[in-house]
Tab-separated table of C-alpha atoms in Angstrom:
chain	number	residue	atom	x	y	z
A	805	MET	CA	9.936	-9.074	-81.727
A	806	GLN	CA	12.392	-11.335	-83.452
A	807	ARG	CA	10.747	-14.464	-84.660
A	808	ARG	CA	11.799	-17.487	-82.642
A	809	GLN	CA	12.038	-21.002	-83.973
A	810	PHE	CA	11.549	-23.576	-81.314
A	811	LEU	CA	13.486	-26.790	-81.254
A	812	LEU	CA	10.359	-28.867	-81.521
A	813	SER	CA	12.162	-32.041	-82.465
A	814	SER	CA	14.215	-32.030	-79.275
A	815	SER	CA	11.202	-30.890	-77.252
A	816	LEU	CA	9.065	-33.752	-78.545
A	817	ALA	CA	11.856	-36.222	-77.969
A	818	ALA	CA	12.293	-35.026	-74.413
A	819	THR	CA	8.547	-35.192	-73.838
A	820	ALA	CA	8.383	-38.722	-75.192
A	821	ALA	CA	11.208	-39.730	-72.882
A	822	ALA	CA	9.451	-38.126	-69.929
A	823	LEU	CA	6.205	-39.929	-70.676
A	824	ALA	CA	8.081	-43.192	-70.586
A	825	LEU	CA	9.112	-42.609	-66.968
A	826	PRO	CA	7.221	-44.340	-64.168
A	827	GLY	CA	4.730	-42.238	-62.255
A	828	VAL	CA	3.985	-39.869	-65.156
A	829	HIS	CA	0.625	-41.343	-66.093
A	830	ALA	CA	-2.310	-41.903	-63.785
A	831	HIS	CA	-1.759	-44.443	-61.041
A	832	ALA	CA	-2.462	-48.090	-61.737
A	833	SER	CA	-5.823	-47.649	-60.044
A	834	GLY	CA	-6.698	-45.059	-62.681
A	835	ARG	CA	-7.225	-42.462	-59.975
A	836	LEU	CA	-6.167	-38.900	-60.820
A	837	THR	CA	-4.616	-36.532	-58.282
A	838	PRO	CA	-6.749	-33.381	-57.907
A	839	LEU	CA	-4.914	-30.063	-58.157
A	840	LYS	CA	-6.366	-26.568	-57.754
A	841	PHE	CA	-4.591	-23.831	-59.736
A	842	THR	CA	-5.351	-20.111	-59.514
A	843	LEU	CA	-4.664	-17.735	-62.371
A	844	ASP	CA	-3.383	-14.258	-61.643
A	845	PHE	CA	-6.412	-12.598	-63.219
A	846	ARG	CA	-9.098	-13.209	-65.809
A	847	VAL	CA	-9.097	-15.868	-68.520
A	848	THR	CA	-7.318	-14.373	-71.548
A	849	GLY	CA	-4.739	-15.271	-74.166
A	850	GLN	CA	-1.988	-14.422	-71.669
A	851	THR	CA	-2.507	-17.765	-69.976
A	852	SER	CA	-3.727	-19.732	-72.994
A	853	PRO	CA	-1.088	-22.519	-72.659
A	854	PHE	CA	-2.733	-23.693	-69.428
A	855	PHE	CA	-6.035	-24.177	-71.227
A	856	LEU	CA	-4.324	-25.926	-74.133
A	857	ALA	CA	-2.765	-28.384	-71.668
A	858	LEU	CA	-6.190	-28.896	-70.111
A	859	GLN	CA	-8.012	-29.373	-73.421
A	860	ARG	CA	-5.437	-31.729	-74.927
A	861	GLY	CA	-5.357	-33.879	-71.813
A	862	TYR	CA	-1.708	-33.212	-70.963
A	863	TYR	CA	-2.496	-32.909	-67.257
A	864	ARG	CA	-4.520	-36.118	-67.276
A	865	GLU	CA	-1.665	-37.901	-69.038
A	866	GLU	CA	0.472	-36.861	-66.087
A	867	GLY	CA	-2.040	-38.286	-63.630
A	868	LEU	CA	-3.546	-34.947	-62.634
A	869	ASP	CA	-7.110	-33.680	-62.415
A	870	VAL	CA	-6.421	-29.937	-62.711
A	871	SER	CA	-9.014	-27.249	-62.096
A	872	ILE	CA	-8.145	-23.672	-63.116
A	873	ASP	CA	-9.852	-20.699	-61.469
A	874	VAL	CA	-9.712	-17.007	-62.294
A	875	GLY	CA	-7.580	-14.844	-60.026
A	876	ALA	CA	-7.906	-11.549	-58.196
A	877	GLY	CA	-4.510	-10.135	-59.186
A	878	SER	CA	-0.976	-11.480	-59.254
A	879	VAL	CA	-0.448	-10.441	-55.627
A	880	ALA	CA	-3.556	-12.215	-54.319
A	881	SER	CA	-2.424	-15.536	-55.803
A	882	ILE	CA	0.262	-15.792	-53.123
A	883	THR	CA	-2.179	-15.524	-50.245
A	884	ARG	CA	-4.550	-17.970	-51.937
A	885	ILE	CA	-1.792	-20.577	-52.074
A	886	ALA	CA	-0.466	-19.769	-48.595
A	887	SER	CA	-3.967	-20.295	-47.191
A	888	GLY	CA	-4.071	-23.835	-48.575
A	889	VAL	CA	-7.158	-23.206	-50.707
A	890	TYR	CA	-5.003	-23.621	-53.843
A	891	GLN	CA	-1.928	-25.796	-54.261
A	892	MET	CA	-0.446	-23.912	-57.228
A	893	GLY	CA	-0.993	-20.678	-59.126
A	894	LEU	CA	0.424	-17.796	-61.109
A	895	GLY	CA	1.777	-14.891	-59.065
A	896	ASP	CA	4.179	-11.970	-58.928
A	897	ILE	CA	7.816	-12.560	-57.933
A	898	ASN	CA	8.224	-9.091	-56.393
A	899	SER	CA	5.245	-9.747	-54.154
A	900	LEU	CA	6.657	-13.162	-53.270
A	901	ILE	CA	9.876	-11.449	-52.134
A	902	GLU	CA	7.810	-9.181	-49.872
A	903	PHE	CA	5.791	-12.125	-48.595
A	904	GLN	CA	8.836	-14.214	-47.754
A	905	SER	CA	10.458	-11.251	-46.044
A	906	ALA	CA	7.675	-11.267	-43.458
A	907	ASN	CA	6.607	-14.916	-43.490
A	908	PRO	CA	8.080	-18.409	-43.624
A	909	PRO	CA	8.604	-19.606	-47.248
A	910	VAL	CA	5.323	-21.507	-47.442
A	911	VAL	CA	5.016	-20.499	-51.121
A	912	GLN	CA	7.811	-20.864	-53.687
A	913	ALA	CA	8.230	-20.172	-57.391
A	914	VAL	CA	8.877	-23.313	-59.430
A	915	TYR	CA	8.673	-22.113	-63.078
A	916	GLN	CA	9.354	-18.573	-64.312
A	917	TYR	CA	6.442	-17.924	-66.681
A	918	TYR	CA	7.222	-14.282	-67.553
A	919	ASN	CA	10.990	-14.291	-68.037
A	920	ARG	CA	10.714	-10.514	-67.952
A	921	ALA	CA	7.935	-8.656	-66.224
A	922	PRO	CA	5.586	-7.087	-68.811
A	923	PHE	CA	5.285	-3.911	-66.720
A	924	ALA	CA	4.604	-0.728	-68.665
A	925	ILE	CA	3.090	2.716	-68.363
A	926	ILE	CA	1.046	3.645	-71.419
A	927	GLY	CA	0.474	7.328	-72.057
A	928	ARG	CA	-1.459	9.537	-74.421
A	929	LYS	CA	0.737	11.331	-76.939
A	930	ASP	CA	-1.708	14.234	-77.043
A	931	ARG	CA	-0.808	14.857	-73.395
A	932	GLY	CA	2.861	15.151	-74.262
A	933	ILE	CA	3.901	11.657	-73.239
A	934	THR	CA	6.680	10.197	-75.363
A	935	GLN	CA	8.966	7.148	-75.116
A	936	ASP	CA	11.035	9.105	-72.592
A	937	PHE	CA	10.109	8.487	-68.930
A	938	ALA	CA	10.901	12.156	-68.272
A	939	SER	CA	7.698	13.037	-70.139
A	940	LEU	CA	5.670	11.534	-67.270
A	941	GLN	CA	6.705	14.297	-64.895
A	942	GLY	CA	3.693	16.070	-63.427
A	943	LYS	CA	1.203	13.794	-65.223
A	944	ARG	CA	-1.803	11.887	-63.835
A	945	VAL	CA	-1.260	8.125	-63.982
A	946	ALA	CA	-4.081	5.658	-63.310
A	947	ALA	CA	-3.503	2.372	-61.509
A	948	ALA	CA	-5.335	-0.049	-59.247
A	949	ALA	CA	-4.553	0.246	-55.547
A	950	VAL	CA	-2.834	-3.137	-55.335
A	951	GLU	CA	-1.331	-3.876	-58.735
A	952	ALA	CA	2.061	-5.334	-59.597
A	953	THR	CA	3.061	-2.667	-62.132
A	954	ARG	CA	2.248	0.161	-59.727
A	955	ARG	CA	4.022	-1.568	-56.857
A	956	ALA	CA	7.153	-2.029	-58.965
A	957	TRP	CA	7.319	1.643	-60.002
A	958	PRO	CA	9.580	2.672	-57.072
A	959	ILE	CA	12.263	0.343	-58.482
A	960	VAL	CA	12.079	2.216	-61.801
A	961	ALA	CA	11.974	5.575	-60.009
A	962	ASN	CA	15.100	4.604	-58.087
A	963	GLN	CA	16.812	3.654	-61.352
A	964	LEU	CA	15.792	6.977	-62.945
A	965	ARG	CA	16.678	8.944	-59.793
A	966	VAL	CA	13.262	10.588	-59.531
A	967	GLY	CA	11.236	11.196	-56.386
A	968	PRO	CA	7.883	9.773	-55.256
A	969	ASP	CA	6.062	12.915	-56.417
A	970	PHE	CA	7.389	12.643	-59.982
A	971	PHE	CA	3.799	12.160	-61.149
A	972	GLN	CA	0.395	11.873	-59.495
A	973	TRP	CA	-1.223	8.484	-58.947
A	974	VAL	CA	-4.952	8.245	-59.683
A	975	THR	CA	-6.365	5.104	-58.069
A	976	THR	CA	-8.964	3.268	-60.128
A	977	ASP	CA	-10.307	-0.248	-60.558
A	978	PHE	CA	-8.838	-2.579	-63.146
A	979	SER	CA	-12.187	-2.558	-64.941
A	980	ALA	CA	-12.235	1.263	-65.222
A	981	ARG	CA	-8.651	1.748	-66.399
A	982	ASP	CA	-9.378	1.685	-70.137
A	983	ASN	CA	-12.342	3.996	-69.680
A	984	VAL	CA	-10.397	6.721	-67.895
A	985	MET	CA	-7.713	6.535	-70.570
A	986	VAL	CA	-10.171	6.763	-73.457
A	987	ARG	CA	-12.096	9.632	-71.854
A	988	GLY	CA	-8.884	11.474	-71.091
A	989	ASP	CA	-9.509	11.622	-67.335
A	990	VAL	CA	-5.844	10.687	-66.896
A	991	ASP	CA	-2.717	11.121	-68.972
A	992	ALA	CA	-1.409	7.577	-68.616
A	993	ALA	CA	-2.032	4.255	-66.874
A	994	THR	CA	-0.071	1.249	-65.663
A	995	TYR	CA	-0.545	-2.051	-67.476
A	996	PHE	CA	0.891	-5.429	-68.075
A	997	HIS	CA	1.917	-4.680	-71.657
A	998	ASP	CA	-0.111	-7.633	-72.950
A	999	SER	CA	-3.149	-6.546	-70.927
A	1000	ALA	CA	-3.161	-3.250	-72.816
A	1001	VAL	CA	-4.569	-4.990	-75.897
A	1002	SER	CA	-8.020	-4.058	-74.586
A	1003	LEU	CA	-6.976	-0.396	-74.691
A	1004	PHE	CA	-5.418	-0.769	-78.133
A	1005	ALA	CA	-8.786	-2.075	-79.373
A	1006	ARG	CA	-10.411	1.214	-78.337
A	1007	MET	CA	-7.629	3.713	-79.048
A	1008	ASN	CA	-5.321	3.770	-82.033
A	1009	PRO	CA	-1.947	2.497	-80.736
A	1010	GLN	CA	-0.307	5.220	-82.850
A	1011	LEU	CA	-1.786	7.728	-80.414
A	1012	LEU	CA	-0.149	6.059	-77.430
A	1013	SER	CA	3.382	5.748	-76.051
A	1014	VAL	CA	4.410	2.495	-74.383
A	1015	LEU	CA	7.068	2.950	-71.715
A	1016	ARG	CA	8.318	-0.514	-70.742
A	1017	TYR	CA	10.068	-0.809	-67.420
A	1018	THR	CA	12.784	-2.777	-69.203
A	1019	ASP	CA	13.487	0.363	-71.269
A	1020	ALA	CA	14.518	2.077	-68.029
A	1021	GLY	CA	17.195	-0.564	-67.517
A	1022	VAL	CA	15.186	-2.515	-64.951
A	1023	ASN	CA	15.302	-6.291	-65.508
A	1024	LEU	CA	12.629	-7.861	-63.353
A	1025	TYR	CA	11.190	-11.335	-63.456
A	1026	GLY	CA	7.403	-11.273	-63.647
A	1027	ASN	CA	4.687	-13.736	-62.760
A	1028	ALA	CA	5.861	-17.243	-62.022
A	1029	ILE	CA	4.142	-20.560	-61.418
A	1030	LEU	CA	3.997	-20.915	-57.645
A	1031	ALA	CA	3.524	-23.956	-55.429
A	1032	SER	CA	2.809	-24.413	-51.757
A	1033	GLN	CA	5.615	-25.742	-49.602
A	1034	ALA	CA	3.218	-28.425	-48.401
A	1035	LEU	CA	2.780	-29.725	-51.937
A	1036	LEU	CA	6.510	-29.480	-52.672
A	1037	SER	CA	7.414	-31.476	-49.591
A	1038	GLN	CA	4.602	-34.012	-49.601
A	1039	GLN	CA	3.949	-34.556	-53.324
A	1040	PRO	CA	6.913	-33.207	-55.315
A	1041	GLN	CA	6.049	-35.552	-58.190
A	1042	VAL	CA	2.756	-33.646	-58.630
A	1043	VAL	CA	4.624	-30.358	-59.093
A	1044	ALA	CA	6.998	-31.945	-61.614
A	1045	ALA	CA	4.090	-33.506	-63.506
A	1046	PHE	CA	2.199	-30.194	-63.682
A	1047	LEU	CA	5.283	-28.394	-64.980
A	1048	ARG	CA	5.976	-31.025	-67.658
A	1049	ALA	CA	2.428	-30.753	-68.994
A	1050	THR	CA	2.409	-26.954	-68.826
A	1051	ASN	CA	5.823	-26.547	-70.440
A	1052	ARG	CA	4.726	-28.863	-73.253
A	1053	ALA	CA	1.752	-26.586	-73.908
A	1054	ILE	CA	3.849	-23.394	-73.682
A	1055	VAL	CA	6.270	-24.694	-76.322
A	1056	GLU	CA	3.375	-25.615	-78.606
A	1057	THR	CA	1.658	-22.252	-78.070
A	1058	LEU	CA	4.827	-20.358	-78.899
A	1059	ALA	CA	5.087	-22.365	-82.131
A	1060	ASP	CA	1.394	-22.016	-83.070
A	1061	PRO	CA	-0.944	-20.018	-80.784
A	1062	LEU	CA	-4.206	-20.692	-82.650
A	1063	PRO	CA	-5.082	-23.990	-80.904
A	1064	ALA	CA	-4.310	-22.495	-77.495
A	1065	ILE	CA	-6.510	-19.465	-78.158
A	1066	ALA	CA	-9.286	-21.791	-79.332
A	1067	ALA	CA	-8.939	-23.794	-76.097
A	1068	THR	CA	-9.102	-20.579	-74.067
A	1069	ARG	CA	-12.223	-19.456	-75.912
A	1070	GLN	CA	-13.871	-22.754	-75.030
A	1071	ARG	CA	-13.528	-21.690	-71.404
A	1072	GLU	CA	-14.454	-18.052	-72.125
A	1073	PRO	CA	-16.502	-17.898	-75.360
A	1074	ILE	CA	-16.887	-14.112	-75.209
A	1075	LEU	CA	-13.197	-13.633	-76.046
A	1076	ASP	CA	-12.320	-12.237	-79.476
A	1077	GLU	CA	-9.850	-14.472	-81.312
A	1078	ARG	CA	-8.082	-11.593	-83.065
A	1079	ILE	CA	-7.575	-9.642	-79.843
A	1080	GLU	CA	-6.374	-12.683	-77.922
A	1081	LEU	CA	-3.903	-13.636	-80.635
A	1082	GLU	CA	-2.459	-10.140	-80.448
A	1083	ARG	CA	-2.394	-10.384	-76.666
A	1084	TRP	CA	-0.429	-13.645	-76.867
A	1085	ARG	CA	1.986	-12.120	-79.389
A	1086	LEU	CA	2.934	-9.576	-76.731
A	1087	THR	CA	2.943	-12.170	-73.950
A	1088	ALA	CA	5.359	-14.335	-75.931
A	1089	GLU	CA	7.916	-11.516	-75.984
A	1090	TYR	CA	8.120	-11.710	-72.201
A	1091	VAL	CA	7.692	-15.475	-71.751
A	1092	ALA	CA	10.477	-16.212	-74.260
A	1093	ALA	CA	12.651	-13.196	-73.476
A	1094	ARG	CA	16.158	-13.069	-74.888
A	1095	ASP	CA	18.025	-14.848	-72.111
A	1096	THR	CA	15.838	-17.946	-72.340
A	1097	ALA	CA	18.079	-18.860	-75.278
A	1098	SER	CA	20.788	-19.751	-72.773
A	1099	HIS	CA	18.891	-21.378	-69.916
A	1100	GLY	CA	15.551	-22.320	-71.454
A	1101	LEU	CA	11.955	-21.509	-70.594
A	1102	GLY	CA	10.931	-21.499	-66.954
A	1103	ASP	CA	14.369	-21.024	-65.395
A	1104	VAL	CA	16.093	-17.941	-63.977
A	1105	VAL	CA	19.585	-16.503	-63.856
A	1106	ARG	CA	20.547	-16.532	-60.193
A	1107	ALA	CA	22.447	-13.225	-60.357
A	1108	THR	CA	19.432	-11.487	-61.941
A	1109	LEU	CA	17.082	-12.857	-59.283
A	1110	GLU	CA	19.455	-11.845	-56.483
A	1111	GLN	CA	19.660	-8.332	-57.918
A	1112	GLN	CA	15.859	-8.165	-57.992
A	1113	VAL	CA	15.725	-9.246	-54.347
A	1114	GLU	CA	18.166	-6.471	-53.434
A	1115	GLN	CA	16.106	-3.887	-55.323
A	1116	VAL	CA	12.822	-4.919	-53.702
A	1117	VAL	CA	14.336	-5.060	-50.217
A	1118	GLU	CA	15.919	-1.611	-50.631
A	1119	VAL	CA	12.956	0.145	-52.225
A	1120	PHE	CA	10.343	-1.240	-49.833
A	1121	GLY	CA	12.547	-1.156	-46.736
A	1122	LEU	CA	11.996	-4.825	-45.974
A	1123	LYS	CA	13.380	-6.111	-42.681
A	1124	SER	CA	14.802	-9.359	-44.024
A	1125	ARG	CA	16.248	-10.533	-47.312
A	1126	PRO	CA	14.844	-13.796	-48.709
A	1127	SER	CA	17.404	-16.013	-50.397
A	1128	ALA	CA	17.190	-16.922	-54.071
A	1129	ASP	CA	16.977	-20.586	-53.034
A	1130	THR	CA	13.843	-20.121	-50.949
A	1131	LEU	CA	12.235	-17.957	-53.631
A	1132	PHE	CA	12.845	-20.214	-56.612
A	1133	ASP	CA	13.025	-24.017	-56.579
A	1134	ARG	CA	14.287	-25.235	-59.960
A	1135	SER	CA	14.506	-28.887	-58.944
A	1136	HIS	CA	11.143	-29.754	-60.510
A	1137	LEU	CA	11.688	-28.087	-63.888
A	1138	PRO	CA	11.186	-30.249	-66.991
A	1139	ALA	CA	14.260	-31.562	-68.803
A	1140	ALA	CA	16.405	-28.768	-70.243
A	1141	ALA	CA	16.028	-30.043	-73.813
A	1142	SER	CA	12.249	-29.645	-73.604
A	1143	ARG	CA	12.601	-25.996	-72.511
A	1144	LYS	CA	15.091	-24.819	-75.113
A	1145	VAL	CA	14.313	-21.902	-77.400
A	1146	ASN	CA	16.374	-20.003	-79.982
A	1147	ALA	CA	16.419	-16.204	-79.601
């Protein structure tokens, strides 16, 4: 990954200007607005900026009392928010397209966390798997039953012009995925690239091939910060405040991840600092992907999002096509200067 230098001076200036605006801090009564946020999965370095914002009081400075809960997968976050149990969360854009195709847009993306989806299939070289997707033919590939990387595979298969029986799926739990890889029960497994750090800690990465979906020419947005339509319509200032605080922490984590990893380990002391730093190094490649240099963190290119909608609708045979405007609401993004990054 090319090293990125963040425009911290402009980011800090923009943040200072934002903090000077009315309504940013707690109300005059001193009362904080409660907000429930669901992660996509477990507490790890992948989502360390959220814990940095919590530890450093950035949410409280914005008048928010934020609670962060572990998730049950990036697909489940959507239903958690749609149910009203959570107001915001981290969830998969592809799954949001499917959801909005069959339901009213009661959940929308408001900040694109993974500017590129970190989807990858990781295979054992001793089973003949190389950096070429063709080497997966006839292999056994482990994946959870409902998992974003597995669900997105048909888009890659369509791009590569291969059929549904190109390889054999072996359904397994998230928790067992590393084990079946290490034992050699399967030839490969689907991962978020940054989630594979747990596998890399048990198997020499030199023995593994990482096949990123982006290497197949598929440019998909990944997990985004989502908000309920109820919150967006009734308390839009809460969404904007959450995004300002979170973006501030993302910029700081990209510049220096150590404090964010320390904040995450306060929540989950069992985490290994070295592993989580490596996990964040991979996460950062997808959060600050190349095209963020033009439009900044958190935003999307409309044409890219529309293409993704077309791919998901075609591959999954969806009955209706959600519009880019109902999927992604950019009106609450922090100031552009605070989201800028050099590629």
